[in-house]
Amino acid sequence: MTIGRDTAGLIRLSEAVDAFLAAQSAPPRAEYRVRLVVEEAVTNVIKYAWPDPTGACTIEFMLSRESNDFVVRVKDNGVAFNPLLAPQPDFDTPADLRRTGGLGVYMVKRASDSAAYRREDEHNILELRIRGDE
Amino acid sequence: MELQVVEQSDALSHVALRGRLDIKGVSESQMKFTVATSLRHKPTIVDLSGLEFIASLGMGMLVDTVKALKRSKAGLVLLSPQPMVREALVSAHLTGVCPIVETLDEAKAKLGLSQG
């Protein structure tokens, strides 16, 4: 599924993810984690991948089941950015005093059993795996 | 995303969130939530027992409410979240400013309100 950098696209995407997870009879915990990483990863791309948008901004999204794992792939044509290298939020500072940013990526890393990033042909490609048996 | 206003009194704001606090849920409920909570400047209980999902945008909505209420010296307490929502809130280190309790009496006590 391909969407643009608008929240309406993410909402359509979420509905498609819901349908897929239901068809796969995903266990509740896996379902929550998949929804979370999709929401956070795609929101992060929408917010930050195109600081000065010119031309088409596209996000290619794929969700599949491989062996028992759910595999999320997010590919965008935005600026080069590896979210896996982003620093985590400053949890020593109370949440209401903390600088905003970083929480979504932190939650992606925490909710995924494995995560990999590569830059290929002017695209960011993020692949996340979530175990589907819990 | 459904927001129910449980109580709006001189002592307390009490709302319940049901459904999913994802990007769609936040966009649907944020204004109504703000009106029912931070704009009232009262100690606030947010019942999460019917909330199935929360992501960072939803957490940001809660933290923004905490910040606004703090200016009025009012607190916010989260009531009885479901296990995976609770886990998400704990992993995001939010419970320091959004404490979690299990009963309404605990919530009122946490906010310094008399029970009953």
Short mmCIF file of N, CA, C and O in Angstrom, two decimals, chain A:
data_model
loop_
_atom_site.label_atom_id
_atom_site.label_comp_id
_atom_site.label_asym_id
_atom_site.label_seq_id
_atom_site.Cartn_x
_atom_site.Cartn_y
_atom_site.Cartn_z
N MET A 1 0.85 -1.18 0.00
CA MET A 1 0.00 0.00 0.00
C MET A 1 0.89 1.25 0.00
O MET A 1 1.87 1.30 0.73
N THR A 2 0.53 2.21 -0.82
CA THR A 2 1.31 3.45 -0.90
C THR A 2 0.45 4.61 -0.44
O THR A 2 -0.70 4.75 -0.85
N ILE A 3 1.00 5.43 0.45
CA ILE A 3 0.29 6.61 0.91
C ILE A 3 1.19 7.82 0.79
O ILE A 3 2.40 7.70 0.52
N GLY A 4 0.60 9.00 0.98
CA GLY A 4 1.36 10.24 0.95
C GLY A 4 1.64 10.71 2.36
O GLY A 4 1.43 9.99 3.33
N ARG A 5 2.12 11.94 2.47
CA ARG A 5 2.50 12.46 3.78
C ARG A 5 1.34 13.19 4.46
O ARG A 5 1.48 14.30 4.98
N ASP A 6 0.20 12.54 4.48
CA ASP A 6 -0.96 13.14 5.14
C ASP A 6 -1.56 12.14 6.11
O ASP A 6 -1.46 10.93 5.92
N THR A 7 -2.21 12.64 7.14
CA THR A 7 -2.74 11.75 8.17
C THR A 7 -3.91 10.93 7.66
O THR A 7 -4.17 9.84 8.18
N ALA A 8 -4.61 11.41 6.65
CA ALA A 8 -5.71 10.62 6.09
C ALA A 8 -5.19 9.29 5.55
O ALA A 8 -5.83 8.25 5.67
N GLY A 9 -4.00 9.34 4.96
CA GLY A 9 -3.39 8.12 4.46
C GLY A 9 -3.06 7.16 5.58
O GLY A 9 -3.25 5.94 5.46
N LEU A 10 -2.57 7.68 6.69
CA LEU A 10 -2.24 6.83 7.84
C LEU A 10 -3.51 6.21 8.41
O LEU A 10 -3.50 5.04 8.83
N ILE A 11 -4.57 6.93 8.42
CA ILE A 11 -5.83 6.38 8.91
C ILE A 11 -6.29 5.23 8.01
O ILE A 11 -6.71 4.17 8.49
N ARG A 12 -6.19 5.41 6.70
CA ARG A 12 -6.55 4.32 5.75
C ARG A 12 -5.65 3.13 5.98
O ARG A 12 -6.08 1.97 5.97
N LEU A 13 -4.39 3.42 6.18
CA LEU A 13 -3.41 2.36 6.43
C LEU A 13 -3.76 1.59 7.70
O LEU A 13 -3.71 0.35 7.72
N SER A 14 -4.11 2.29 8.76
CA SER A 14 -4.47 1.64 10.02
C SER A 14 -5.66 0.71 9.83
O SER A 14 -5.70 -0.39 10.41
N GLU A 15 -6.60 1.12 9.03
CA GLU A 15 -7.77 0.26 8.78
C GLU A 15 -7.36 -1.00 8.03
O GLU A 15 -7.85 -2.10 8.32
N ALA A 16 -6.44 -0.86 7.10
CA ALA A 16 -5.96 -2.03 6.36
C ALA A 16 -5.17 -2.97 7.30
O ALA A 16 -5.29 -4.19 7.20
N VAL A 17 -4.41 -2.39 8.19
CA VAL A 17 -3.66 -3.20 9.17
C VAL A 17 -4.62 -3.97 10.07
O VAL A 17 -4.43 -5.15 10.34
N ASP A 18 -5.66 -3.29 10.52
CA ASP A 18 -6.68 -3.94 11.35
C ASP A 18 -7.25 -5.16 10.64
O ASP A 18 -7.41 -6.24 11.23
N ALA A 19 -7.58 -4.99 9.37
CA ALA A 19 -8.20 -6.08 8.61
C ALA A 19 -7.23 -7.26 8.47
O ALA A 19 -7.61 -8.42 8.61
N PHE A 20 -5.97 -6.94 8.21
CA PHE A 20 -4.96 -8.00 8.07
C PHE A 20 -4.78 -8.76 9.37
O PHE A 20 -4.74 -9.99 9.40
N LEU A 21 -4.66 -8.03 10.48
CA LEU A 21 -4.46 -8.67 11.78
C LEU A 21 -5.65 -9.54 12.15
O LEU A 21 -5.49 -10.64 12.72
N ALA A 22 -6.84 -9.10 11.83
CA ALA A 22 -8.03 -9.90 12.12
C ALA A 22 -8.03 -11.18 11.29
O ALA A 22 -8.31 -12.26 11.79
N ALA A 23 -7.65 -11.05 10.02
CA ALA A 23 -7.62 -12.22 9.13
C ALA A 23 -6.57 -13.23 9.59
O ALA A 23 -6.72 -14.43 9.39
N GLN A 24 -5.51 -12.72 10.21
CA GLN A 24 -4.43 -13.59 10.69
C GLN A 24 -4.69 -14.12 12.10
O GLN A 24 -3.87 -14.85 12.65
N SER A 25 -5.81 -13.70 12.69
CA SER A 25 -6.12 -14.09 14.08
C SER A 25 -4.93 -13.81 15.00
O SER A 25 -4.50 -14.66 15.79
N ALA A 26 -4.41 -12.60 14.89
CA ALA A 26 -3.24 -12.23 15.68
C ALA A 26 -3.57 -12.25 17.16
O ALA A 26 -4.61 -11.74 17.57
N PRO A 27 -2.68 -12.83 17.99
CA PRO A 27 -2.90 -12.77 19.43
C PRO A 27 -2.90 -11.31 19.89
O PRO A 27 -2.26 -10.47 19.26
N PRO A 28 -3.58 -11.03 20.99
CA PRO A 28 -3.76 -9.63 21.41
C PRO A 28 -2.46 -8.85 21.58
O PRO A 28 -2.38 -7.69 21.18
N ARG A 29 -1.46 -9.48 22.17
CA ARG A 29 -0.24 -8.76 22.42
C ARG A 29 0.48 -8.42 21.11
O ARG A 29 0.96 -7.30 20.92
N ALA A 30 0.53 -9.41 20.21
CA ALA A 30 1.16 -9.16 18.89
C ALA A 30 0.37 -8.09 18.13
O ALA A 30 0.96 -7.22 17.49
N GLU A 31 -0.94 -8.17 18.23
CA GLU A 31 -1.78 -7.18 17.54
C GLU A 31 -1.47 -5.78 18.04
O GLU A 31 -1.31 -4.85 17.25
N TYR A 32 -1.37 -5.61 19.32
CA TYR A 32 -1.07 -4.30 19.90
C TYR A 32 0.29 -3.81 19.41
O TYR A 32 0.44 -2.66 19.00
N ARG A 33 1.28 -4.69 19.45
CA ARG A 33 2.63 -4.28 19.07
C ARG A 33 2.72 -3.92 17.60
O ARG A 33 3.38 -2.95 17.23
N VAL A 34 2.06 -4.69 16.75
CA VAL A 34 2.07 -4.36 15.32
C VAL A 34 1.41 -3.00 15.09
O VAL A 34 1.96 -2.14 14.38
N ARG A 35 0.25 -2.80 15.69
CA ARG A 35 -0.44 -1.50 15.53
C ARG A 35 0.44 -0.36 16.01
O ARG A 35 0.50 0.70 15.40
N LEU A 36 1.14 -0.59 17.11
CA LEU A 36 1.96 0.46 17.69
C LEU A 36 3.13 0.81 16.77
O LEU A 36 3.38 1.98 16.47
N VAL A 37 3.84 -0.21 16.28
CA VAL A 37 5.01 0.11 15.44
C VAL A 37 4.57 0.73 14.12
O VAL A 37 5.26 1.62 13.60
N VAL A 38 3.45 0.29 13.58
CA VAL A 38 2.97 0.90 12.34
C VAL A 38 2.65 2.37 12.57
O VAL A 38 3.10 3.26 11.83
N GLU A 39 1.86 2.64 13.60
CA GLU A 39 1.47 4.02 13.90
C GLU A 39 2.70 4.90 14.13
O GLU A 39 2.82 5.99 13.58
N GLU A 40 3.62 4.42 14.95
CA GLU A 40 4.78 5.25 15.30
C GLU A 40 5.73 5.41 14.13
O GLU A 40 6.22 6.52 13.86
N ALA A 41 6.02 4.33 13.40
CA ALA A 41 6.99 4.41 12.31
C ALA A 41 6.47 5.31 11.19
O ALA A 41 7.19 6.15 10.66
N VAL A 42 5.22 5.14 10.83
CA VAL A 42 4.68 5.91 9.72
C VAL A 42 4.47 7.38 10.13
O VAL A 42 4.74 8.30 9.35
N THR A 43 4.01 7.60 11.35
CA THR A 43 3.85 8.98 11.83
C THR A 43 5.19 9.71 11.81
O THR A 43 5.27 10.88 11.44
N ASN A 44 6.24 9.01 12.21
CA ASN A 44 7.56 9.61 12.22
C ASN A 44 7.99 10.03 10.81
O ASN A 44 8.55 11.11 10.61
N VAL A 45 7.72 9.17 9.85
CA VAL A 45 8.06 9.51 8.46
C VAL A 45 7.25 10.73 8.00
O VAL A 45 7.80 11.68 7.44
N ILE A 46 5.97 10.72 8.26
CA ILE A 46 5.11 11.83 7.82
C ILE A 46 5.60 13.15 8.42
O ILE A 46 5.64 14.19 7.74
N LYS A 47 6.01 13.11 9.68
CA LYS A 47 6.39 14.35 10.35
C LYS A 47 7.76 14.87 9.94
O LYS A 47 7.98 16.08 9.87
N TYR A 48 8.70 13.96 9.63
CA TYR A 48 10.08 14.41 9.52
C TYR A 48 10.79 14.11 8.20
O TYR A 48 11.86 14.66 7.95
N ALA A 49 10.22 13.26 7.35
CA ALA A 49 10.99 12.81 6.19
C ALA A 49 11.15 13.88 5.12
O ALA A 49 12.07 13.81 4.31
N TRP A 50 10.25 14.85 5.09
CA TRP A 50 10.32 15.86 4.03
C TRP A 50 10.28 17.26 4.63
O TRP A 50 9.24 17.93 4.62
N PRO A 51 11.39 17.75 5.16
CA PRO A 51 11.39 19.07 5.79
C PRO A 51 11.11 20.20 4.80
O PRO A 51 10.61 21.25 5.19
N ASP A 52 11.39 19.96 3.53
CA ASP A 52 11.15 20.98 2.50
C ASP A 52 10.56 20.27 1.29
O ASP A 52 11.23 20.04 0.29
N PRO A 53 9.28 19.87 1.40
CA PRO A 53 8.72 18.98 0.37
C PRO A 53 8.60 19.62 -1.01
O PRO A 53 7.97 20.66 -1.17
N THR A 54 9.25 18.99 -1.98
CA THR A 54 9.05 19.34 -3.38
C THR A 54 8.93 18.01 -4.11
O THR A 54 9.68 17.10 -3.84
N GLY A 55 7.98 17.91 -4.99
CA GLY A 55 7.79 16.63 -5.66
C GLY A 55 6.99 15.67 -4.80
O GLY A 55 6.53 16.02 -3.71
N ALA A 56 6.83 14.47 -5.31
CA ALA A 56 5.98 13.48 -4.66
C ALA A 56 6.63 12.97 -3.38
O ALA A 56 7.83 12.70 -3.35
N CYS A 57 5.85 12.90 -2.31
CA CYS A 57 6.29 12.32 -1.05
C CYS A 57 5.53 11.01 -0.89
O CYS A 57 4.31 11.04 -0.75
N THR A 58 6.24 9.90 -0.94
CA THR A 58 5.53 8.62 -0.91
C THR A 58 6.06 7.73 0.19
O THR A 58 7.25 7.71 0.50
N ILE A 59 5.14 6.99 0.76
CA ILE A 59 5.45 5.98 1.76
C ILE A 59 4.88 4.66 1.25
O ILE A 59 3.67 4.55 1.05
N GLU A 60 5.76 3.71 1.02
CA GLU A 60 5.31 2.37 0.63
C GLU A 60 5.33 1.50 1.87
O GLU A 60 6.34 1.41 2.57
N PHE A 61 4.20 0.88 2.12
CA PHE A 61 4.05 0.12 3.35
C PHE A 61 3.69 -1.31 3.01
O PHE A 61 2.88 -1.57 2.11
N MET A 62 4.29 -2.24 3.75
CA MET A 62 3.92 -3.64 3.57
C MET A 62 3.87 -4.32 4.93
O MET A 62 4.77 -4.14 5.77
N LEU A 63 2.85 -5.11 5.13
CA LEU A 63 2.72 -5.94 6.33
C LEU A 63 2.49 -7.37 5.89
O LEU A 63 1.60 -7.62 5.07
N SER A 64 3.32 -8.28 6.40
CA SER A 64 3.19 -9.67 5.98
C SER A 64 3.41 -10.58 7.18
O SER A 64 3.83 -10.15 8.25
N ARG A 65 3.12 -11.86 6.96
CA ARG A 65 3.39 -12.88 7.98
C ARG A 65 4.43 -13.81 7.38
O ARG A 65 4.21 -14.41 6.34
N GLU A 66 5.57 -13.92 8.07
CA GLU A 66 6.65 -14.79 7.60
C GLU A 66 7.02 -15.72 8.74
O GLU A 66 7.46 -15.27 9.80
N SER A 67 6.86 -17.01 8.49
CA SER A 67 6.92 -18.00 9.58
C SER A 67 5.88 -17.56 10.58
O SER A 67 4.74 -17.37 10.22
N ASN A 68 6.26 -17.31 11.80
CA ASN A 68 5.25 -16.87 12.77
C ASN A 68 5.32 -15.38 13.04
O ASN A 68 4.56 -14.85 13.83
N ASP A 69 6.24 -14.69 12.37
CA ASP A 69 6.47 -13.28 12.65
C ASP A 69 5.60 -12.39 11.77
O ASP A 69 5.35 -12.71 10.61
N PHE A 70 5.23 -11.26 12.33
CA PHE A 70 4.66 -10.18 11.52
C PHE A 70 5.82 -9.30 11.10
O PHE A 70 6.66 -8.93 11.93
N VAL A 71 5.86 -8.99 9.81
CA VAL A 71 6.95 -8.18 9.28
C VAL A 71 6.37 -6.89 8.71
O VAL A 71 5.49 -6.92 7.85
N VAL A 72 6.87 -5.78 9.23
CA VAL A 72 6.44 -4.46 8.79
C VAL A 72 7.58 -3.84 7.99
O VAL A 72 8.72 -3.82 8.47
N ARG A 73 7.30 -3.39 6.78
CA ARG A 73 8.32 -2.69 5.97
C ARG A 73 7.78 -1.32 5.60
O ARG A 73 6.69 -1.19 5.05
N VAL A 74 8.56 -0.30 5.91
CA VAL A 74 8.19 1.07 5.59
C VAL A 74 9.29 1.65 4.71
O VAL A 74 10.45 1.69 5.13
N LYS A 75 8.93 2.08 3.52
CA LYS A 75 9.91 2.62 2.57
C LYS A 75 9.45 4.02 2.17
O LYS A 75 8.30 4.20 1.75
N ASP A 76 10.31 4.99 2.32
CA ASP A 76 9.93 6.36 1.97
C ASP A 76 11.02 7.02 1.15
O ASP A 76 12.19 6.62 1.21
N ASN A 77 10.64 8.05 0.40
CA ASN A 77 11.61 8.77 -0.43
C ASN A 77 12.02 10.09 0.19
O ASN A 77 12.32 11.07 -0.50
N GLY A 78 12.04 10.12 1.53
CA GLY A 78 12.42 11.33 2.24
C GLY A 78 13.92 11.45 2.45
O GLY A 78 14.71 10.66 1.92
N VAL A 79 14.30 12.42 3.26
CA VAL A 79 15.72 12.63 3.56
C VAL A 79 16.27 11.41 4.28
O VAL A 79 15.54 10.69 4.96
N ALA A 80 17.57 11.20 4.10
CA ALA A 80 18.19 10.04 4.72
C ALA A 80 18.08 10.14 6.24
O ALA A 80 18.49 11.14 6.83
N PHE A 81 17.53 9.11 6.85
CA PHE A 81 17.37 9.11 8.29
C PHE A 81 17.22 7.68 8.77
O PHE A 81 16.33 6.96 8.32
N ASN A 82 18.10 7.31 9.70
CA ASN A 82 18.00 5.99 10.31
C ASN A 82 17.40 6.15 11.70
O ASN A 82 18.07 6.58 12.64
N PRO A 83 16.13 5.81 11.87
CA PRO A 83 15.48 6.02 13.17
C PRO A 83 16.08 5.17 14.28
O PRO A 83 15.96 5.51 15.47
N LEU A 84 16.75 4.10 13.90
CA LEU A 84 17.31 3.21 14.91
C LEU A 84 18.49 3.84 15.63
O LEU A 84 18.90 3.37 16.70
N LEU A 85 19.04 4.89 15.04
CA LEU A 85 20.16 5.60 15.66
C LEU A 85 19.70 6.81 16.47
O LEU A 85 20.54 7.47 17.10
N ALA A 86 18.42 7.09 16.47
CA ALA A 86 17.93 8.27 17.20
C ALA A 86 18.11 8.05 18.69
O ALA A 86 17.87 6.96 19.21
N PRO A 87 18.56 9.08 19.42
CA PRO A 87 18.71 8.92 20.87
C PRO A 87 17.35 8.76 21.54
O PRO A 87 16.35 9.28 21.05
N GLN A 88 17.34 8.04 22.62
CA GLN A 88 16.07 7.87 23.30
C GLN A 88 15.76 9.13 24.11
O GLN A 88 16.65 9.93 24.41
N PRO A 89 14.50 9.34 24.45
CA PRO A 89 14.14 10.52 25.25
C PRO A 89 14.88 10.52 26.58
O PRO A 89 15.33 9.47 27.05
N ASP A 90 14.99 11.68 27.16
CA ASP A 90 15.66 11.82 28.44
C ASP A 90 14.70 11.42 29.54
O ASP A 90 13.95 12.25 30.09
N PHE A 91 14.71 10.15 29.92
CA PHE A 91 13.77 9.66 30.91
C PHE A 91 14.14 10.07 32.33
O PHE A 91 13.37 9.84 33.26
N ASP A 92 15.29 10.67 32.50
CA ASP A 92 15.63 11.19 33.82
C ASP A 92 14.89 12.49 34.11
O ASP A 92 14.82 12.94 35.25
N THR A 93 14.37 13.11 33.06
CA THR A 93 13.60 14.34 33.21
C THR A 93 12.12 13.98 33.22
O THR A 93 11.68 13.20 32.38
N PRO A 94 11.34 14.54 34.14
CA PRO A 94 9.90 14.24 34.15
C PRO A 94 9.25 14.55 32.81
O PRO A 94 9.66 15.50 32.12
N ALA A 95 8.24 13.79 32.46
CA ALA A 95 7.64 13.87 31.12
C ALA A 95 7.14 15.28 30.80
O ALA A 95 7.20 15.72 29.65
N ASP A 96 6.67 16.01 31.82
CA ASP A 96 6.12 17.33 31.52
C ASP A 96 7.20 18.38 31.35
O ASP A 96 6.93 19.50 30.91
N LEU A 97 8.45 18.04 31.68
CA LEU A 97 9.56 18.96 31.49
C LEU A 97 10.50 18.50 30.38
O LEU A 97 11.43 19.22 30.02
N ARG A 98 10.26 17.34 29.86
CA ARG A 98 11.14 16.73 28.89
C ARG A 98 11.00 17.41 27.54
O ARG A 98 9.88 17.79 27.14
N ARG A 99 12.10 17.51 26.79
CA ARG A 99 12.01 18.03 25.43
C ARG A 99 11.20 17.02 24.60
O ARG A 99 11.36 15.81 24.74
N THR A 100 10.32 17.51 23.74
CA THR A 100 9.49 16.60 22.94
C THR A 100 10.36 15.96 21.84
O THR A 100 11.37 16.53 21.42
N GLY A 101 9.89 14.80 21.39
CA GLY A 101 10.59 14.11 20.30
C GLY A 101 11.32 12.88 20.80
O GLY A 101 11.84 12.87 21.90
N GLY A 102 11.32 11.86 19.93
CA GLY A 102 12.07 10.65 20.24
C GLY A 102 11.25 9.54 20.84
O GLY A 102 11.67 8.37 20.80
N LEU A 103 10.08 9.87 21.41
CA LEU A 103 9.30 8.83 22.08
C LEU A 103 8.76 7.81 21.08
O LEU A 103 8.79 6.60 21.34
N GLY A 104 8.27 8.26 19.95
CA GLY A 104 7.70 7.33 18.97
C GLY A 104 8.73 6.32 18.49
O GLY A 104 8.45 5.12 18.41
N VAL A 105 9.92 6.79 18.13
CA VAL A 105 10.98 5.90 17.66
C VAL A 105 11.40 4.95 18.78
O VAL A 105 11.63 3.75 18.54
N TYR A 106 11.48 5.46 20.00
CA TYR A 106 11.81 4.61 21.14
C TYR A 106 10.80 3.47 21.28
O TYR A 106 11.15 2.31 21.50
N MET A 107 9.53 3.79 21.11
CA MET A 107 8.49 2.78 21.26
C MET A 107 8.54 1.77 20.11
O MET A 107 8.25 0.59 20.30
N VAL A 108 8.93 2.22 18.92
CA VAL A 108 9.10 1.28 17.80
C VAL A 108 10.18 0.25 18.15
O VAL A 108 9.99 -0.95 17.99
N LYS A 109 11.29 0.74 18.65
CA LYS A 109 12.40 -0.16 18.97
C LYS A 109 12.02 -1.11 20.09
O LYS A 109 12.36 -2.29 20.10
N ARG A 110 11.30 -0.60 21.06
CA ARG A 110 10.93 -1.40 22.21
C ARG A 110 9.89 -2.46 21.87
O ARG A 110 9.89 -3.57 22.43
N ALA A 111 8.98 -2.13 20.95
CA ALA A 111 7.89 -3.05 20.63
C ALA A 111 8.28 -4.09 19.59
O ALA A 111 7.56 -5.07 19.40
N SER A 112 9.40 -3.88 18.92
CA SER A 112 9.82 -4.80 17.86
C SER A 112 10.79 -5.83 18.42
O SER A 112 11.63 -5.52 19.25
N ASP A 113 10.68 -7.05 17.92
CA ASP A 113 11.65 -8.07 18.32
C ASP A 113 12.95 -7.92 17.55
O ASP A 113 14.01 -8.31 18.02
N SER A 114 12.87 -7.40 16.33
CA SER A 114 14.08 -7.02 15.63
C SER A 114 13.76 -5.88 14.70
O SER A 114 12.61 -5.70 14.28
N ALA A 115 14.79 -5.08 14.40
CA ALA A 115 14.61 -3.91 13.54
C ALA A 115 15.85 -3.72 12.69
O ALA A 115 16.97 -3.94 13.16
N ALA A 116 15.64 -3.36 11.42
CA ALA A 116 16.77 -3.14 10.52
C ALA A 116 16.46 -1.98 9.61
O ALA A 116 15.32 -1.78 9.19
N TYR A 117 17.51 -1.22 9.30
CA TYR A 117 17.36 -0.05 8.42
C TYR A 117 18.41 -0.12 7.32
O TYR A 117 19.55 -0.55 7.54
N ARG A 118 18.03 0.34 6.14
CA ARG A 118 19.01 0.57 5.10
C ARG A 118 18.54 1.72 4.21
O ARG A 118 17.36 2.04 4.14
N ARG A 119 19.53 2.33 3.55
CA ARG A 119 19.27 3.40 2.60
C ARG A 119 19.58 2.84 1.23
O ARG A 119 20.69 2.33 1.01
N GLU A 120 18.64 2.92 0.31
CA GLU A 120 18.80 2.27 -0.99
C GLU A 120 18.10 3.09 -2.05
O GLU A 120 16.91 3.39 -1.92
N ASP A 121 18.83 3.48 -3.08
CA ASP A 121 18.24 4.23 -4.20
C ASP A 121 17.42 5.42 -3.73
O ASP A 121 16.27 5.61 -4.13
N GLU A 122 18.01 6.23 -2.87
CA GLU A 122 17.37 7.45 -2.36
C GLU A 122 16.12 7.17 -1.53
O GLU A 122 15.25 8.03 -1.41
N HIS A 123 16.04 5.96 -0.98
CA HIS A 123 14.90 5.62 -0.14
C HIS A 123 15.38 5.12 1.22
O HIS A 123 16.43 4.46 1.32
N ASN A 124 14.63 5.44 2.26
CA ASN A 124 14.81 4.83 3.57
C ASN A 124 13.95 3.58 3.63
O ASN A 124 12.78 3.61 3.23
N ILE A 125 14.53 2.50 4.10
CA ILE A 125 13.76 1.26 4.24
C ILE A 125 13.94 0.75 5.66
O ILE A 125 15.05 0.47 6.12
N LEU A 126 12.82 0.65 6.36
CA LEU A 126 12.83 0.19 7.75
C LEU A 126 12.04 -1.12 7.81
O LEU A 126 10.91 -1.17 7.31
N GLU A 127 12.65 -2.14 8.36
CA GLU A 127 11.96 -3.43 8.51
C GLU A 127 11.90 -3.81 9.98
O GLU A 127 12.92 -3.81 10.67
N LEU A 128 10.71 -4.13 10.44
CA LEU A 128 10.49 -4.46 11.84
C LEU A 128 9.81 -5.81 11.92
O LEU A 128 8.90 -6.11 11.14
N ARG A 129 10.26 -6.62 12.88
CA ARG A 129 9.64 -7.92 13.07
C ARG A 129 9.05 -8.02 14.47
O ARG A 129 9.69 -7.63 15.44
N ILE A 130 7.84 -8.57 14.51
CA ILE A 130 7.17 -8.78 15.78
C ILE A 130 6.72 -10.24 15.84
O ILE A 130 6.06 -10.74 14.90
N ARG A 131 7.10 -10.92 16.89
CA ARG A 131 6.70 -12.32 17.04
C ARG A 131 5.19 -12.43 17.11
O ARG A 131 4.54 -11.66 17.83
N GLY A 132 4.68 -13.40 16.40
CA GLY A 132 3.22 -13.51 16.29
C GLY A 132 2.61 -14.57 17.17
O GLY A 132 1.43 -14.94 16.97
N ASP A 133 3.36 -15.04 18.14
CA ASP A 133 2.83 -16.14 18.95
C ASP A 133 2.50 -15.71 20.38
O ASP A 133 2.32 -16.54 21.26
N GLU A 134 2.40 -14.43 20.62
CA GLU A 134 2.01 -13.99 21.97
C GLU A 134 1.21 -12.69 21.89
O GLU A 134 1.14 -12.03 20.90
#
